[in-house]
XYZ file of C-alpha atoms in Angstrom:
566
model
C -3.591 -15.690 10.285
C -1.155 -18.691 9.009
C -4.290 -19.809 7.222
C -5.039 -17.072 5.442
C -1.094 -16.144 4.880
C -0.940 -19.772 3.242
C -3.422 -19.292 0.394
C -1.946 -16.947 -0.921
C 0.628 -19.778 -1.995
C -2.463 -21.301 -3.834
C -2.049 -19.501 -7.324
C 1.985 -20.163 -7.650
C 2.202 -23.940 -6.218
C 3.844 -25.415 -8.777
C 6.200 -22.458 -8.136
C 6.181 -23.053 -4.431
C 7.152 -27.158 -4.998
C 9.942 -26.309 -7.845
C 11.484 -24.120 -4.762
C 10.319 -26.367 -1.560
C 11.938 -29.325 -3.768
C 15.408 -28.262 -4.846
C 15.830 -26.391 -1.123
C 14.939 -30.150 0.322
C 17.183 -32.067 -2.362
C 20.173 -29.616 -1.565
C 19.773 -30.052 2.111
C 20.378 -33.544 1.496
C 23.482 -33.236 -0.324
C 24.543 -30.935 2.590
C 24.329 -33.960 4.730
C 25.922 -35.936 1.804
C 28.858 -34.388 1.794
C 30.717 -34.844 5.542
C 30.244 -38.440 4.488
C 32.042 -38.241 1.547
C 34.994 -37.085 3.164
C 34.807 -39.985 5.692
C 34.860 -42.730 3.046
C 37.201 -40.350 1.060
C 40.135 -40.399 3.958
C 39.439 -43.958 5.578
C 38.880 -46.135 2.903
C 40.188 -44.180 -0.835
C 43.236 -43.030 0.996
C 45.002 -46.413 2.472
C 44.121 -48.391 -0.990
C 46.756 -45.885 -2.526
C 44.595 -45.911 -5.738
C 45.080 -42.705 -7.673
C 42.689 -43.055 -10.738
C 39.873 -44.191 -8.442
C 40.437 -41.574 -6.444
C 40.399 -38.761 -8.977
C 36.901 -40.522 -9.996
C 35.641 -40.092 -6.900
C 36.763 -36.824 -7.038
C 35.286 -35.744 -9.921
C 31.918 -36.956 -8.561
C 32.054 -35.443 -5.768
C 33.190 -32.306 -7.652
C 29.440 -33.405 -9.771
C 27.604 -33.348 -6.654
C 28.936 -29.684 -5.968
C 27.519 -28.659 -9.398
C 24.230 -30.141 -8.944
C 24.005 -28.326 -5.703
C 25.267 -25.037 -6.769
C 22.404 -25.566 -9.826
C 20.024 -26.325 -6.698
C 20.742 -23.213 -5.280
C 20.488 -21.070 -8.216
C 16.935 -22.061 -8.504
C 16.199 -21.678 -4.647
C 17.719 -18.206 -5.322
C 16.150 -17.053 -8.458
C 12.625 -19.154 -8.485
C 12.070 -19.156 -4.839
C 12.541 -15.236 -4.937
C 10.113 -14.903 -7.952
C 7.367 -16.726 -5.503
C 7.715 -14.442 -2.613
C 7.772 -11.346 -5.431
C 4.681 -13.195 -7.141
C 2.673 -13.163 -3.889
C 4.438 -9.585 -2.664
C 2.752 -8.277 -6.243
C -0.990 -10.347 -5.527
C -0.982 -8.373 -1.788
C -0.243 -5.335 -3.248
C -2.715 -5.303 -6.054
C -5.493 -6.259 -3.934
C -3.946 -3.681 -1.561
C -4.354 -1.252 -3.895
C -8.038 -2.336 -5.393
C -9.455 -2.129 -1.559
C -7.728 1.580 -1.109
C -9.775 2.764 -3.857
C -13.026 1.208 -2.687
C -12.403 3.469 0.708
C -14.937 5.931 1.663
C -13.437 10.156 1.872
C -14.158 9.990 5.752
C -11.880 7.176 6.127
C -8.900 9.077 3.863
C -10.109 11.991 6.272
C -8.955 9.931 9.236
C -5.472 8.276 7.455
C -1.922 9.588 6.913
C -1.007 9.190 3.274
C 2.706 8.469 4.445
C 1.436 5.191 6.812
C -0.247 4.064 3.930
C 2.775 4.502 1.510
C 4.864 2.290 4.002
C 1.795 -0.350 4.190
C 1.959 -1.020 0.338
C 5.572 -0.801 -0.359
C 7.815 -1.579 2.239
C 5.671 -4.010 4.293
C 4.966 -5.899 1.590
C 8.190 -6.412 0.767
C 9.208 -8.029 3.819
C 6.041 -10.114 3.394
C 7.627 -11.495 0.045
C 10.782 -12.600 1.881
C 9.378 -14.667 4.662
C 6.828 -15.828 1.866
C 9.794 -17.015 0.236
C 12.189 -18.100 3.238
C 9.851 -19.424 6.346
C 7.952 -22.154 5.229
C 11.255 -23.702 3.183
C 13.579 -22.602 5.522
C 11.677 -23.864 8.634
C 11.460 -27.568 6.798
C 14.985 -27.607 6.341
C 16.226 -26.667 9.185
C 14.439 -29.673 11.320
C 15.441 -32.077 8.396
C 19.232 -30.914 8.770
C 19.289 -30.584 12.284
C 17.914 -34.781 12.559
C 19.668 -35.876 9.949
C 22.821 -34.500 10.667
C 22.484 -35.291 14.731
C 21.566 -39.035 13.600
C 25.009 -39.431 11.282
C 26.785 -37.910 13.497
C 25.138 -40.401 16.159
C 25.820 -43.297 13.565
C 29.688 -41.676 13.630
C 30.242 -41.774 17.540
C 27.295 -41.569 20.000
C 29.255 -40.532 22.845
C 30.119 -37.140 20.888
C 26.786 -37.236 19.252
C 25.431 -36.851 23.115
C 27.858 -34.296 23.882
C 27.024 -32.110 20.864
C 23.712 -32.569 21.778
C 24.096 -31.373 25.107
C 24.332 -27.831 24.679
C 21.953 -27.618 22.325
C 19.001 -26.282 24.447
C 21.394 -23.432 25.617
C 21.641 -22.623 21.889
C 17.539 -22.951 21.228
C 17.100 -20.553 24.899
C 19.239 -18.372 22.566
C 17.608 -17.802 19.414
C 13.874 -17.769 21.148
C 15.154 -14.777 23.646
C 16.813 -12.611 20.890
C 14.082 -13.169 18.424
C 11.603 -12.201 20.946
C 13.615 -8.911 21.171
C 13.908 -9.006 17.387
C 10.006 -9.428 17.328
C 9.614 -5.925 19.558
C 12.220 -4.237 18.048
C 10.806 -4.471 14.770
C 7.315 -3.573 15.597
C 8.963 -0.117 17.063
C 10.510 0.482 13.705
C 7.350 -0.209 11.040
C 6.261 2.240 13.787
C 8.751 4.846 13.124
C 8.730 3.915 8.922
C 5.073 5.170 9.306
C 5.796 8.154 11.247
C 8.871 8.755 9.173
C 6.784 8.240 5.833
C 4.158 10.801 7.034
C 6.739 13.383 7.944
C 8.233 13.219 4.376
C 5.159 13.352 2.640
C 4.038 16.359 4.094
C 7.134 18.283 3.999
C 7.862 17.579 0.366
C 4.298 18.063 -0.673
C 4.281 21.101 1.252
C 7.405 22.614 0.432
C 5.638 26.106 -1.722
C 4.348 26.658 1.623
C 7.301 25.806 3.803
C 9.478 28.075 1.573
C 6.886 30.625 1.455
C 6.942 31.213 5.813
C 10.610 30.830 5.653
C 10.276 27.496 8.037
C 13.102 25.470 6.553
C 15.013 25.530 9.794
C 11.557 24.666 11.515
C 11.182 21.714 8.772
C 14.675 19.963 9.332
C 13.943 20.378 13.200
C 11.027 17.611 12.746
C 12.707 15.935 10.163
C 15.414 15.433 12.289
C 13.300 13.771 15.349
C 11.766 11.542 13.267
C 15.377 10.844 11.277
C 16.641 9.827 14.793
C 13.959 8.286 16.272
C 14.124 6.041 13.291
C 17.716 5.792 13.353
C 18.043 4.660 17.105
C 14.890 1.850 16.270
C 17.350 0.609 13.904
C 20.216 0.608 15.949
C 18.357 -1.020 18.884
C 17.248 -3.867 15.933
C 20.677 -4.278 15.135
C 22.476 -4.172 18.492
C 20.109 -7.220 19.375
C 20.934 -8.681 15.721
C 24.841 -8.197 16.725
C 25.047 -10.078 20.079
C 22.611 -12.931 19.132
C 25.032 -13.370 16.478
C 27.781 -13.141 18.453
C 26.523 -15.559 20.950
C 25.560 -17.833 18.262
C 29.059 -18.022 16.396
C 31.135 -18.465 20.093
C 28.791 -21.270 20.799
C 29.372 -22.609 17.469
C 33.182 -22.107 18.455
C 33.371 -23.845 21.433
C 31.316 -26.819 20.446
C 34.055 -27.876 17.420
C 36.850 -27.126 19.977
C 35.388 -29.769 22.497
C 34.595 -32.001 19.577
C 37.952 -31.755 18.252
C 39.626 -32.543 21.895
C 37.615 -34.955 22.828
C 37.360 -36.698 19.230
C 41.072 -36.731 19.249
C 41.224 -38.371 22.574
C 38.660 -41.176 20.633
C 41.097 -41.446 17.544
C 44.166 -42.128 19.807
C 42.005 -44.244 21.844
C 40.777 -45.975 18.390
C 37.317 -45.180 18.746
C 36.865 -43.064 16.211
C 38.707 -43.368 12.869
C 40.430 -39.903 11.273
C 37.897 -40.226 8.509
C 35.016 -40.279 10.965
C 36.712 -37.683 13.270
C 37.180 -35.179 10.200
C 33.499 -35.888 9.147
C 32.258 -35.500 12.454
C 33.732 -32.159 12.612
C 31.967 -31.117 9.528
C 28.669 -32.145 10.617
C 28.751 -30.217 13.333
C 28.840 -27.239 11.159
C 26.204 -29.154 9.287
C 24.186 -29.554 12.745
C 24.331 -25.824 13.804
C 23.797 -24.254 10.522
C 20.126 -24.903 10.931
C 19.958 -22.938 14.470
C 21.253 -19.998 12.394
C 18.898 -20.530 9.747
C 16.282 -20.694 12.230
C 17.774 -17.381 14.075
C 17.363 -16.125 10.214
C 13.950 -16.956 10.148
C 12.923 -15.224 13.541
C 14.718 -12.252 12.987
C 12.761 -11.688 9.263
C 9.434 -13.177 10.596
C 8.466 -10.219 13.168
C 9.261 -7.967 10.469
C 7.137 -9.949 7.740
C 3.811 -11.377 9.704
C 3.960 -6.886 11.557
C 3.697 -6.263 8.220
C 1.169 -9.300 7.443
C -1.305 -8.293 10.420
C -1.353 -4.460 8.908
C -2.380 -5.903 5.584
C -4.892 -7.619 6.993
C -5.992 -4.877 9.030
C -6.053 -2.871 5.979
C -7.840 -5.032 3.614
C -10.105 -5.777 6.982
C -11.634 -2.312 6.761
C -14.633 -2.514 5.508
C -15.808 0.433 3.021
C -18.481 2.519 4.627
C -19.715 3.183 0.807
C -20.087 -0.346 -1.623
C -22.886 -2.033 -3.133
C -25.964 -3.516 -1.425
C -26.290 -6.810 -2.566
C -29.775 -5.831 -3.639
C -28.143 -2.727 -5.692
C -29.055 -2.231 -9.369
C -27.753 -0.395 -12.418
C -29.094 3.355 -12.515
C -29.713 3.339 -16.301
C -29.770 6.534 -17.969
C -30.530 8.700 -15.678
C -33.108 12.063 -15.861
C -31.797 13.938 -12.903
C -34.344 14.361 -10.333
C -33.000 14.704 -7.247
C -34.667 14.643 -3.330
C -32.687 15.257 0.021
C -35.287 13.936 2.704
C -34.812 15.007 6.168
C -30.611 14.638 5.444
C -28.099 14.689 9.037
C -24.670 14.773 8.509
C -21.438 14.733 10.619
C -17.659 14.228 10.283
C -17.530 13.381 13.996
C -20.913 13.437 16.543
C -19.468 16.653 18.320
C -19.307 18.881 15.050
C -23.088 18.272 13.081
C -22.798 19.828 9.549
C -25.965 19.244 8.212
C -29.096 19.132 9.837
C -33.114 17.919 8.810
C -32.643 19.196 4.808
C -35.820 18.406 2.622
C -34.832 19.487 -0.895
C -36.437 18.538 -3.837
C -34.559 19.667 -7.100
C -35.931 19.094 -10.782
C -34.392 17.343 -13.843
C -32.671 19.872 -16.075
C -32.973 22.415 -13.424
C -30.399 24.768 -12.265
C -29.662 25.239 -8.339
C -27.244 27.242 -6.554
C -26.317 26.827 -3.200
C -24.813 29.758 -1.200
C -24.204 30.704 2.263
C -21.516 31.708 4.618
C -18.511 29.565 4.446
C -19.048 26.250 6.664
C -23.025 26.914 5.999
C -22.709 22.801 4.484
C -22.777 23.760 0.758
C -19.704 21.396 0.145
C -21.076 18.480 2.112
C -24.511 18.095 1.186
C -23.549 17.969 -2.489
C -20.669 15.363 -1.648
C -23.624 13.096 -0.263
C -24.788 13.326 -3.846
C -22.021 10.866 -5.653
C -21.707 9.140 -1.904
C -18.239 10.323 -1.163
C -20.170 10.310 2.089
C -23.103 8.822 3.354
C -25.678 10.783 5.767
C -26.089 10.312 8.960
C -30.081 10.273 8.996
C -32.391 10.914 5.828
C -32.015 9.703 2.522
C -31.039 10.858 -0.695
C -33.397 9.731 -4.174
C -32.395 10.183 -7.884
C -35.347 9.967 -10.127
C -37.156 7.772 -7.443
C -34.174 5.098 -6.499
C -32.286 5.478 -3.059
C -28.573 6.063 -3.859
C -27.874 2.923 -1.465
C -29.966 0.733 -3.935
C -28.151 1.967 -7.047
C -25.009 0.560 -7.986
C -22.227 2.868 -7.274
C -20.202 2.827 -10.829
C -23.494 3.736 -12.703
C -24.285 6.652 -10.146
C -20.934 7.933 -10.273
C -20.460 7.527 -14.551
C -23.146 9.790 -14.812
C -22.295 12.385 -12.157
C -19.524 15.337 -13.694
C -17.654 17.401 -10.482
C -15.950 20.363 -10.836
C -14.288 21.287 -7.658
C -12.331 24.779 -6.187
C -9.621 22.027 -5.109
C -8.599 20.767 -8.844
C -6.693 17.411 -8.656
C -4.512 16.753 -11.935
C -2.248 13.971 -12.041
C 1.018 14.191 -12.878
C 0.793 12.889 -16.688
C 0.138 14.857 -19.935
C -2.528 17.617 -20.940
C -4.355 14.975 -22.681
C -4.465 12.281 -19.864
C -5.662 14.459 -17.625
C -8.740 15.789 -19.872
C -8.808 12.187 -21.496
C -9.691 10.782 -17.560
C -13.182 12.530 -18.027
C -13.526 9.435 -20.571
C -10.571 7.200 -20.997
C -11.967 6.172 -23.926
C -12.513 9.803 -25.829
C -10.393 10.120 -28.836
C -8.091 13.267 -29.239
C -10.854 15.342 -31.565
C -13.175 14.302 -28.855
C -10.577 16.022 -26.390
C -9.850 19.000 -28.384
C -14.002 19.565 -28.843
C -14.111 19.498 -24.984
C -10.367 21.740 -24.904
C -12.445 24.436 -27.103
C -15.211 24.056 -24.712
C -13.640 25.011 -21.463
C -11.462 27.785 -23.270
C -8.185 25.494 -23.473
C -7.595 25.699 -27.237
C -5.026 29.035 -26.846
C -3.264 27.346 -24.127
C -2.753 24.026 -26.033
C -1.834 25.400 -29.119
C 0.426 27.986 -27.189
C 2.510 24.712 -25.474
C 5.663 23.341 -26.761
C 3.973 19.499 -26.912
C 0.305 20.217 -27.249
C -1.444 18.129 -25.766
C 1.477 15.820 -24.620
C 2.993 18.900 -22.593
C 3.904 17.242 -18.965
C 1.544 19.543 -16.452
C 3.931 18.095 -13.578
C 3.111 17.244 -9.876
C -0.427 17.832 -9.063
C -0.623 20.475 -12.226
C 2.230 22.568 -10.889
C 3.360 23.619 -14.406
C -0.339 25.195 -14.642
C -2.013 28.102 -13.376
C -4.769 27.710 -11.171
C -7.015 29.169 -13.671
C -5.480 26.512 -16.604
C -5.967 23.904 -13.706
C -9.491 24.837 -13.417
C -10.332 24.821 -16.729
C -9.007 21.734 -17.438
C -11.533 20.468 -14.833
C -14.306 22.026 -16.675
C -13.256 19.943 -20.338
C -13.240 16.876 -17.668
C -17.326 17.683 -17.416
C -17.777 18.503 -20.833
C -15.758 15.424 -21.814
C -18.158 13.245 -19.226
C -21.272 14.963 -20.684
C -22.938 13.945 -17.550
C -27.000 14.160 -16.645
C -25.961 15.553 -13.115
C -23.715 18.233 -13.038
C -21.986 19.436 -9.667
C -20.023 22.910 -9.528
C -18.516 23.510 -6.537
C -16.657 27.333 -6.839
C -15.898 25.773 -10.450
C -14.746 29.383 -11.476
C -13.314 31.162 -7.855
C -9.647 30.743 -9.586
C -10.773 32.606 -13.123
C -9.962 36.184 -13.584
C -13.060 38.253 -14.472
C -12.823 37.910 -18.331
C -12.340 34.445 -18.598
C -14.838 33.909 -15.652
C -17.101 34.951 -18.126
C -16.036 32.981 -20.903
C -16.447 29.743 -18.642
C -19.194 30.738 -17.501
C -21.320 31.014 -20.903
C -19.313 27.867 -21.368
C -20.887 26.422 -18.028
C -24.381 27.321 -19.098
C -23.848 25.478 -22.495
C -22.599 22.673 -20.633
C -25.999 23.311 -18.010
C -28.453 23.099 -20.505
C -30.782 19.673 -20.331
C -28.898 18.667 -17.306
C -29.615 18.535 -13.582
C -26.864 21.563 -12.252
C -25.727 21.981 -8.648
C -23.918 25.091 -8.284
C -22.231 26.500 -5.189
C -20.620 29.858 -5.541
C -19.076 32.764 -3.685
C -19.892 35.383 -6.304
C -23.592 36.214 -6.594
C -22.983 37.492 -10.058
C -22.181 33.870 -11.983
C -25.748 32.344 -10.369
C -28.335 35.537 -10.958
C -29.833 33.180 -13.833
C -30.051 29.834 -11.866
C -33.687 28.456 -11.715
C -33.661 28.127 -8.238
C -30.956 29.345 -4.960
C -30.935 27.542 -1.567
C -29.330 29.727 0.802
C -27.971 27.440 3.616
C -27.068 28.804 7.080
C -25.557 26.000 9.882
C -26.329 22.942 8.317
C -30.050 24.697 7.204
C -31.932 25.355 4.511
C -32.976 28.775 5.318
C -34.706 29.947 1.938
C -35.003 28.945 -1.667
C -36.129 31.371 -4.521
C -34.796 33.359 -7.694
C -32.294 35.803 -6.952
C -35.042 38.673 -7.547
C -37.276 36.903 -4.596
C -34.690 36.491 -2.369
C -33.297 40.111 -3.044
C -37.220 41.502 -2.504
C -37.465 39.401 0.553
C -34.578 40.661 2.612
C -32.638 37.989 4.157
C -29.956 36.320 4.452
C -29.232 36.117 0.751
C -30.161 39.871 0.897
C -27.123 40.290 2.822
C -24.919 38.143 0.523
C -25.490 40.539 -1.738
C -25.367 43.366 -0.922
């Protein structure tokens, strides 16, 4: 794990030495100065000479400025590393998200995955930034300063040194319990995330049944489950602390009676005995640093192992290494003996043999769960099936690279997605490279003109969360100038009109059968009426194919699709 943690460090070393360098160099000067004030009051003092001492003064007064420079790069540049490799982690993050498979998004709160990419990898960029520099210095300090201190007075050297284990049982105890402690919050940051996400996106509904009360009921278990995790981090945090500065306490008040009995005894000189007393600050300050370190290292390698877990998962769907570009493609399309299931108790497709035509329209109807849905997501390999294999014009979807497949495969779903943007982002994503008379040919296309010349900004108008500021007929359409926009070989429909009222229903759909013509078409559809003219329908029933024929033969033969439509 430290291995892999490390190379990250790899782009941004000359980064990581500027920081590791002045952090070491200003340690030093740390040590530096106790011995200053020794020389300062035992041998500048009794020679009574004023202008050398305001010289050595003002040097020492130059060493504070040096150091105070040191630290401002520490600050600023060794901040800018851990942000630098905090940025990296969440970028390829983000890249491996996208590359997941739809069952594994089926499986994952969006809330846990929110906290994985934001606030995890923040505390990744601290201890990216603090442990490794903080760690070095802290040994460096703690042996330099116990071997001036030893140069000082040995006896009190040995003292100080004696309680130092006590101190050390310290820090490792509470920043086990720091360790646990913060593992049970990322815990409750996920649950907490998950909790808001849903509520918020949710809130239509959660107005709609008059739940608010219900609402702030969860909210509020989760608020103060996350609240006590917290409290419980910080309650440890409080009395290591504690413990730590009383220890800290009683060490300078032994040093300082038992240094005093050295000066009287003439031992120890008052130079030495003041700069012995300020290297024992000097001595411990590195145990706190350390007790730093352990309390923000649980919370940054908890975060570390879930980004590895994350970027761990492999995608179900990628490229073969043997995969090649689909070229243009015709559209011929085979299912061959195709099993599929979202989880081995619940089958959802079972042993369908479908051969479908370039240019040719099909619909696909059947009860609702009949497996409409997920036989045509097996198509662009959202999914992949569970036996069987699907062919476009010859080639196995798992030997074709998935970017070409996809580029030439246009979806129009019931469940419209629109991102939160502009009118002409969202039809622009068809192909971010369209220009805007491109856009408005495909606006005029899916019936959009009126409603973009009828908005305040046009095509700029903000559509808002999800498309809120649309209806879900405007939503839909704007799907449909996504497809024309594509101008895709393969062309999926999937209840691409249930949101239309009847009139414009019709105007999409002559605008669909435009769209249909030289193009492989998959439709699926609810109402009988938009697919009468379809070259083909599959009826589907429990995962099965259970007939396939014009409308007229199905109608004359009396089934199932009979019954549809009746």
């Amino acid at each position: 794990m430290l291995k892999d943690f490390f190379s990250y460090y790899r782009p941004f070393m000359g980064l990581f030495w500027l920081d590791f360098g002045c952090a070491v160099v200003s340690g030093l000067l740390e040590l530096a100065f106790p011995l200053a004030i020794t020389g300062f009051i035992d041998h500048l003092l009794p020679q009574g000479d004023w202008s050398l001492t305001v010289t050595a003064a003002v040097g020492l007064l130059l060493l504070y400025a040096i150091n105070s420079g040191l630290l401002t790069i520490v600050i600023y540049w060794g901040h800018k590393l851990g942000i630098n490799i905090e940025t990296e982690m969440r970028a390829r993050a983000f890249d491996h998200l996208t590359r997941l498979s739809w069952r594994w998004y089926d499986r994952t709160r969006t809330g846990k995955l929110v906290a994985r990419v934001t606030r995890d990898l923040e505390e990744i960029g601290e201890v990216a930034h603090h442990g490794p520099e903080d760690a070095f210095i802290a040994i460096m300090t703690f042996i330099g300063a116990f071997a001036l201190m030893f140069a000082i007075n040995a006896k009190l050297a040995l003292i100080v040194a004696a309680i130092v284990p006590a101190m050390v049982i310290l820090v490792i105890v509470y920043g086990g319990r720091m360790t646990r402690t913060w593992r049970a919050i990322y815990s409750r940051v996920g649950d907490f995330n998950v909790r808001l996400e849903e509520a918020l996106g949710g809130v239509r509904v959660v107005q709609a049944f008059g739940n608010e009360a219900h609402e702030n009921h969860l909210f509020a278990h989760d608020n103060a489950r996350y609240r006590q995790a917290k409290l419980d981090a910080y309650r440890v945090m409080a009395a290591s602390s504690a413990l730590q500065y009383m220890g800290l306490r009683l060490v300078q008040v032994l040093v300082m009676v038992i240094g005093a009995g050295f000066v009287l005894g003439g031992e120890l000189t008052t130079g030495g005995f003041v700069g012995f007393l300020l290297l024992v600050g000097v001595f411990y300050r590195p145990l706190e640093k350390m007790a730093a370190v352990i309390e923000t290292y649980p919370r940054g390698i908890a975060g570390f192992r879930r980004y590895q877990e994350l970027l761990a998962t492999e995608p179900e769907i990628a490229d073969g290494p043997d995969a090649i570009d689909a070229g243009e493609l015709r559209g011929r399309i085979s299912f061959e003996d195709i099993a599929f299931a979202y989880d081995e108790s619940r089958p959802v497709l079972r042993g369908i043999n479908l051969s479908i035509e370039p240019g040719e329209t099909v619909a696909f109807v059947g009860q609702s769960g009949a497996g409409k849905t997920s036989l045509l997501a097996l198509v662009p390999r959202f999914y992949e099936p569970d036996a069987g294999r699907i062919t476009v014009d010859g080639m196995s979807l798992a030997d074709i690279r998935l970017n070409t497949l996809r580029r030439q495969i246009g979806l129009v779903s019931q469940d419209v997605f629109l991102f939160g943007g502009t009118l002409r982002e969202n039809i622009g994503y068809g192909r971010l490279d369209a220009s805007d008379d491109e856009i408005l040919v495909a606006c005029a296309q899916a019936q959009l003109t009126s409603l973009v010349e009828n908005l305040p900004n046009g095509l700029d108008t903000i559509v808002g969360e999800r498309g809120v500021m649309l209806s879900g007929g405007q939503k839909q359409r704007v799907a449909i100038a996504r497809a024309f926009l594509k101008n895709p070989p393969i062309l999926i429909l999937d209840e691409a009109t249930s949101a239309l009222d009847s009139q414009t229903e019709r105007e999409i759909q002559i605008a669909l059968d435009r769209l249909s013509v030289g193009r492989t078409t998959l439709v699926i559809a609810h109402r009988l009426g938009t697919i009468r003219n379809a070259d083909r329908i599959v009826v589907m029933s429990e995962g099965r194919v259970v007939d396939v024929g014009t409308h007229d033969e199905l109608v004359a033969r009396g089934g199932a699709y009979a019954a549809l439509a009746v």
